[in-house]
């Protein structure tokens, strides 16, 4: 369906459709917040609330090109996380490089609104519901239509906008043994996580995390369900320069904190035949 057809079928009550950098997108607007979701890649582009800076971060150099991922916001990494398994190609899966379908849109009970996108492959079906209101809720339902178990890894690879990455802290990971994939070593997190170098740490935890941002005077809470791993990432200087879709100085204003299932921690999701599982992330903002 084109933009006009989508608007006629699903629009109204704070739900509208537009073209964003060449791709159809859904805009959700209510008294509490606004969000923009690209139908290409099933990708959350924006989530904003009155009285605070943008909550999600987007690269100004992102390639909005079919067949390429979007840099920033919330990419959906699926059906694998990281390097492709044997016989496959592309990092972080392929659903972030494909067009999805719009399945449903409407108003949420708390005064917010939602959109549900759909993606189907021969091994799985995805129903991805993005609800914007007092919080941003991302619910990825993974359905296995077959008879055999389906295994996956993946992440809701969320990029957060911060005032200064060297002055923020990521809390609630103290004492957890992590894998540092930059140097391929394990260690224990001691206190709050501070960023002063390239960070790519995988924590085996199903718990919530917080980003404390004194510059923007806010705390971002990241609560999750169906995720036994938390990934924290910032590319820092050298890697930023190497990435074509990322500005050389953009690392100063972003941090990724991700609800994930990662093979590096032997954390694979299993969907029994004929059943579904959910990967969910809830983002809420509190003033400091």
Coordinates of C-alpha atoms in Angstrom, one line a residue:
X1 CA 0.0 0.0 0.0
X2 CA 1.1 3.6 -0.7
X3 CA 1.1 6.4 1.9
X4 CA -2.5 7.5 1.0
X5 CA -3.8 3.9 1.2
X6 CA -2.2 3.4 4.6
X7 CA -3.6 6.7 5.8
X8 CA -7.1 5.8 4.7
X9 CA -7.0 2.3 6.2
X10 CA -5.1 2.9 9.5
X11 CA -4.8 6.7 10.0
X12 CA -6.6 8.9 12.5
X13 CA -6.6 9.5 16.3
X14 CA -2.9 10.5 16.4
X15 CA -1.7 8.0 13.8
X16 CA -0.5 9.2 10.4
X17 CA 1.7 8.1 7.6
X18 CA 4.6 9.9 5.8
X19 CA 7.6 9.3 3.7
X20 CA 10.8 9.5 5.7
X21 CA 14.1 9.5 3.7
X22 CA 12.4 7.5 0.9
X23 CA 10.6 4.9 3.1
X24 CA 7.0 4.7 4.4
X25 CA 6.8 5.5 8.1
X26 CA 4.1 5.7 10.8
X27 CA 3.9 8.7 13.1
X28 CA 2.3 8.2 16.5
X29 CA 1.3 11.3 18.4
X30 CA -0.5 11.6 21.8
X31 CA -0.5 13.9 24.8
X32 CA 2.5 12.1 26.4
X33 CA 4.9 11.5 23.5
X34 CA 5.5 11.1 19.8
X35 CA 7.3 8.4 17.8
X36 CA 8.2 7.6 14.2
X37 CA 8.5 4.0 13.0
X38 CA 9.9 3.1 9.6
X39 CA 8.0 0.2 7.9
X40 CA 11.3 -0.5 6.1
X41 CA 13.4 -2.6 8.6
X42 CA 10.7 -2.4 11.3
X43 CA 12.8 0.4 12.7
X44 CA 11.9 2.9 15.4
X45 CA 13.4 6.3 14.3
X46 CA 12.2 8.7 17.0
X47 CA 10.7 8.7 20.5
X48 CA 10.3 12.2 22.1
X49 CA 8.5 13.5 25.1
X50 CA 7.8 17.2 26.0
X51 CA 10.4 18.9 28.2
X52 CA 13.4 16.7 27.4
X53 CA 15.9 16.2 24.6
X54 CA 15.4 13.5 22.0
X55 CA 15.5 10.1 23.7
X56 CA 16.8 8.1 20.8
X57 CA 19.9 9.0 18.8
X58 CA 20.2 8.9 15.0
X59 CA 23.3 9.3 12.9
X60 CA 23.3 12.2 10.5
X61 CA 25.2 9.9 8.1
X62 CA 22.8 7.0 8.2
X63 CA 22.3 5.3 4.8
X64 CA 18.6 5.3 4.0
X65 CA 19.1 2.8 1.3
X66 CA 17.2 -0.4 0.6
X67 CA 19.3 -3.4 1.5
X68 CA 21.3 -1.4 4.1
X69 CA 20.5 -1.0 7.8
X70 CA 19.5 2.3 9.3
X71 CA 22.1 3.7 11.8
X72 CA 20.5 4.8 15.1
X73 CA 17.1 4.6 16.7
X74 CA 16.2 0.9 17.4
X75 CA 17.3 -1.6 14.8
X76 CA 15.8 -5.1 15.1
X77 CA 18.7 -7.6 15.0
X78 CA 17.2 -11.0 14.0
X79 CA 17.4 -14.0 13.5
X80 CA 21.0 -13.7 14.7
X81 CA 23.2 -11.3 16.7
X82 CA 26.7 -10.4 15.5
X83 CA 28.5 -12.3 12.7
X84 CA 26.4 -14.5 10.5
X85 CA 26.3 -18.2 11.3
X86 CA 27.8 -20.7 8.8
X87 CA 26.0 -20.7 5.5
X88 CA 24.4 -17.2 6.1
X89 CA 25.6 -13.7 5.3
X90 CA 25.3 -10.3 6.9
X91 CA 25.8 -9.2 10.5
X92 CA 22.9 -8.9 12.9
X93 CA 20.5 -10.9 10.7
X94 CA 18.5 -9.7 7.7
X95 CA 15.2 -8.3 9.0
X96 CA 16.8 -4.9 9.5
X97 CA 17.5 -4.8 5.8
X98 CA 14.0 -5.7 4.5
X99 CA 10.6 -4.2 4.1
X100 CA 8.0 -5.2 6.7
X101 CA 4.2 -5.1 6.5
X102 CA 1.8 -2.9 8.5
X103 CA -0.4 -5.3 10.5
X104 CA -2.4 -3.1 12.8
X105 CA -2.5 0.4 14.4
X106 CA -4.7 2.0 17.1
X107 CA -5.0 3.6 20.5
X108 CA -3.5 2.1 23.6
X109 CA -5.5 1.9 26.9
X110 CA -3.3 4.4 28.7
X111 CA -3.9 7.2 26.2
X112 CA -1.0 6.3 24.0
X113 CA -1.1 4.7 20.6
X114 CA 0.6 1.8 18.8
X115 CA 1.6 0.2 15.5
X116 CA 2.2 -3.5 14.8
X117 CA 4.4 -4.5 12.0
X118 CA 4.7 -8.0 10.5
X119 CA 7.6 -9.9 8.9
X120 CA 7.5 -13.5 7.7
X121 CA 10.2 -16.0 6.7
X122 CA 10.0 -19.7 6.1
X123 CA 11.2 -20.4 9.7
X124 CA 9.5 -17.7 11.7
X125 CA 6.9 -14.9 11.9
X126 CA 7.5 -11.7 13.7
X127 CA 4.8 -9.4 15.1
X128 CA 6.5 -6.2 16.4
X129 CA 4.3 -3.8 18.4
X130 CA 5.6 -0.3 19.1
X131 CA 3.6 1.6 21.7
X132 CA 4.3 5.2 22.5
X133 CA 2.7 6.8 25.6
X134 CA 4.2 7.7 29.0
X135 CA 6.8 5.1 28.0
X136 CA 8.0 3.4 24.8
X137 CA 7.3 -0.3 24.8
X138 CA 8.9 -2.5 22.1
X139 CA 7.4 -6.0 21.9
X140 CA 8.8 -8.4 19.4
X141 CA 6.7 -11.6 19.3
X142 CA 8.5 -14.5 17.6
X143 CA 6.2 -17.2 16.3
X144 CA 7.4 -20.6 15.2
X145 CA 4.8 -22.0 12.6
X146 CA 6.8 -25.3 12.2
X147 CA 6.9 -28.5 14.2
X148 CA 10.5 -28.4 15.2
X149 CA 12.1 -26.0 17.7
X150 CA 13.5 -22.8 16.2
X151 CA 16.6 -21.2 17.8
X152 CA 17.6 -17.6 17.4
X153 CA 19.7 -14.8 18.8
X154 CA 19.1 -11.1 18.4
X155 CA 18.6 -7.7 20.0
X156 CA 16.5 -4.6 20.2
X157 CA 19.7 -2.6 19.4
X158 CA 18.7 0.7 21.0
X159 CA 20.8 3.9 20.5
X160 CA 20.2 6.5 23.2
X161 CA 20.9 10.2 22.8
X162 CA 23.1 11.5 25.7
X163 CA 24.5 14.9 26.5
X164 CA 28.1 13.7 26.7
X165 CA 29.0 10.0 26.8
X166 CA 32.1 10.7 29.0
X167 CA 29.9 12.2 31.7
X168 CA 27.0 9.7 31.8
X169 CA 27.0 6.4 33.7
X170 CA 25.2 3.1 33.0
X171 CA 24.0 1.7 36.3
X172 CA 22.8 -1.7 37.7
X173 CA 25.5 -3.8 36.2
X174 CA 27.9 -3.8 39.2
X175 CA 29.3 -7.2 40.1
X176 CA 28.3 -8.9 36.8
X177 CA 31.0 -10.8 34.9
X178 CA 31.0 -9.5 31.3
X179 CA 32.6 -10.4 28.0
X180 CA 34.5 -7.5 26.5
X181 CA 34.5 -8.2 22.8
X182 CA 36.9 -5.4 22.0
X183 CA 39.8 -7.3 23.7
X184 CA 38.0 -10.7 23.9
X185 CA 38.4 -11.0 27.6
X186 CA 36.1 -11.4 30.6
X187 CA 36.1 -9.3 33.7
X188 CA 33.7 -8.1 36.5
X189 CA 32.0 -4.8 36.3
X190 CA 33.0 -2.6 39.3
X191 CA 30.6 0.1 40.1
X192 CA 28.8 2.2 37.4
X193 CA 29.9 1.7 33.8
X194 CA 31.8 4.8 32.5
X195 CA 32.8 5.3 28.9
X196 CA 36.3 6.5 28.1
X197 CA 37.3 4.2 25.3
X198 CA 35.6 1.8 22.8
X199 CA 33.0 -0.2 24.7
X200 CA 31.4 -3.5 23.5
X201 CA 30.5 -5.4 26.6
X202 CA 28.0 -8.3 26.9
X203 CA 26.5 -8.9 30.4
X204 CA 24.6 -12.1 31.2
X205 CA 21.7 -10.5 33.0
X206 CA 18.0 -10.3 32.6
X207 CA 17.8 -7.3 34.9
X208 CA 17.0 -3.6 34.2
X209 CA 19.5 -0.9 33.6
X210 CA 19.6 2.9 33.9
X211 CA 21.4 5.6 32.1
X212 CA 22.2 8.6 34.4
X213 CA 22.6 11.7 32.3
X214 CA 23.5 14.8 34.4
X215 CA 23.8 17.0 31.3
X216 CA 20.2 16.4 30.2
X217 CA 19.1 16.1 33.9
X218 CA 17.4 12.8 33.4
X219 CA 17.5 9.0 34.1
X220 CA 16.6 6.7 31.2
X221 CA 15.2 3.4 32.6
X222 CA 15.5 0.3 30.3
X223 CA 13.4 -2.6 31.5
X224 CA 13.2 -5.8 29.6
X225 CA 11.5 -9.2 29.3
X226 CA 12.6 -12.4 27.5
X227 CA 16.2 -11.2 27.3
X228 CA 19.0 -12.8 29.3
X229 CA 21.8 -10.6 28.0
X230 CA 22.5 -6.8 28.1
X231 CA 24.9 -5.3 25.5
X232 CA 26.5 -1.8 26.0
X233 CA 28.2 -0.3 23.0
X234 CA 30.0 2.9 22.0
X235 CA 32.5 2.8 19.0
X236 CA 34.7 5.6 20.3
X237 CA 37.2 7.3 18.0
X238 CA 38.9 4.9 15.6
X239 CA 35.8 2.7 14.9
X240 CA 33.7 5.9 14.3
X241 CA 36.1 6.9 11.6
X242 CA 36.0 3.5 9.9
X243 CA 32.2 3.4 9.7
X244 CA 30.8 4.9 6.5
X245 CA 27.3 5.5 8.0
X246 CA 28.5 7.1 11.2
X247 CA 30.0 10.6 11.8
X248 CA 33.6 10.8 13.0
X249 CA 32.5 12.8 16.1
X250 CA 29.1 11.3 16.7
X251 CA 30.3 8.9 19.4
X252 CA 30.2 11.8 21.9
X253 CA 26.4 11.9 22.0
X254 CA 25.3 8.2 22.0
X255 CA 25.3 5.0 23.9
X256 CA 23.7 1.7 23.0
X257 CA 22.1 -0.3 25.8
X258 CA 20.4 -3.4 24.3
X259 CA 18.0 -6.1 25.3
X260 CA 19.6 -9.1 23.7
X261 CA 20.0 -12.8 23.3
X262 CA 23.7 -13.3 22.3
X263 CA 25.5 -16.5 21.2
X264 CA 28.8 -15.3 22.6
X265 CA 27.3 -15.8 26.1
X266 CA 25.6 -19.1 25.0
X267 CA 22.3 -17.3 25.3
X268 CA 20.1 -18.6 22.5
X269 CA 16.4 -18.1 22.4
X270 CA 14.3 -21.2 21.7
X271 CA 10.8 -21.2 20.3
X272 CA 9.1 -24.6 20.5
X273 CA 7.2 -25.7 17.4
X274 CA 3.8 -24.1 17.1
X275 CA 4.5 -21.6 19.9
X276 CA 5.6 -18.0 20.4
X277 CA 8.1 -16.1 22.7
X278 CA 8.4 -12.4 23.3
X279 CA 11.4 -10.1 23.5
X280 CA 10.3 -6.8 25.1
X281 CA 12.0 -3.6 26.1
X282 CA 10.3 -0.7 28.0
X283 CA 12.0 2.7 28.0
X284 CA 10.9 5.4 30.4
X285 CA 12.4 8.8 31.4
X286 CA 12.6 10.3 34.9
X287 CA 13.9 13.8 35.7
X288 CA 17.0 14.1 37.8

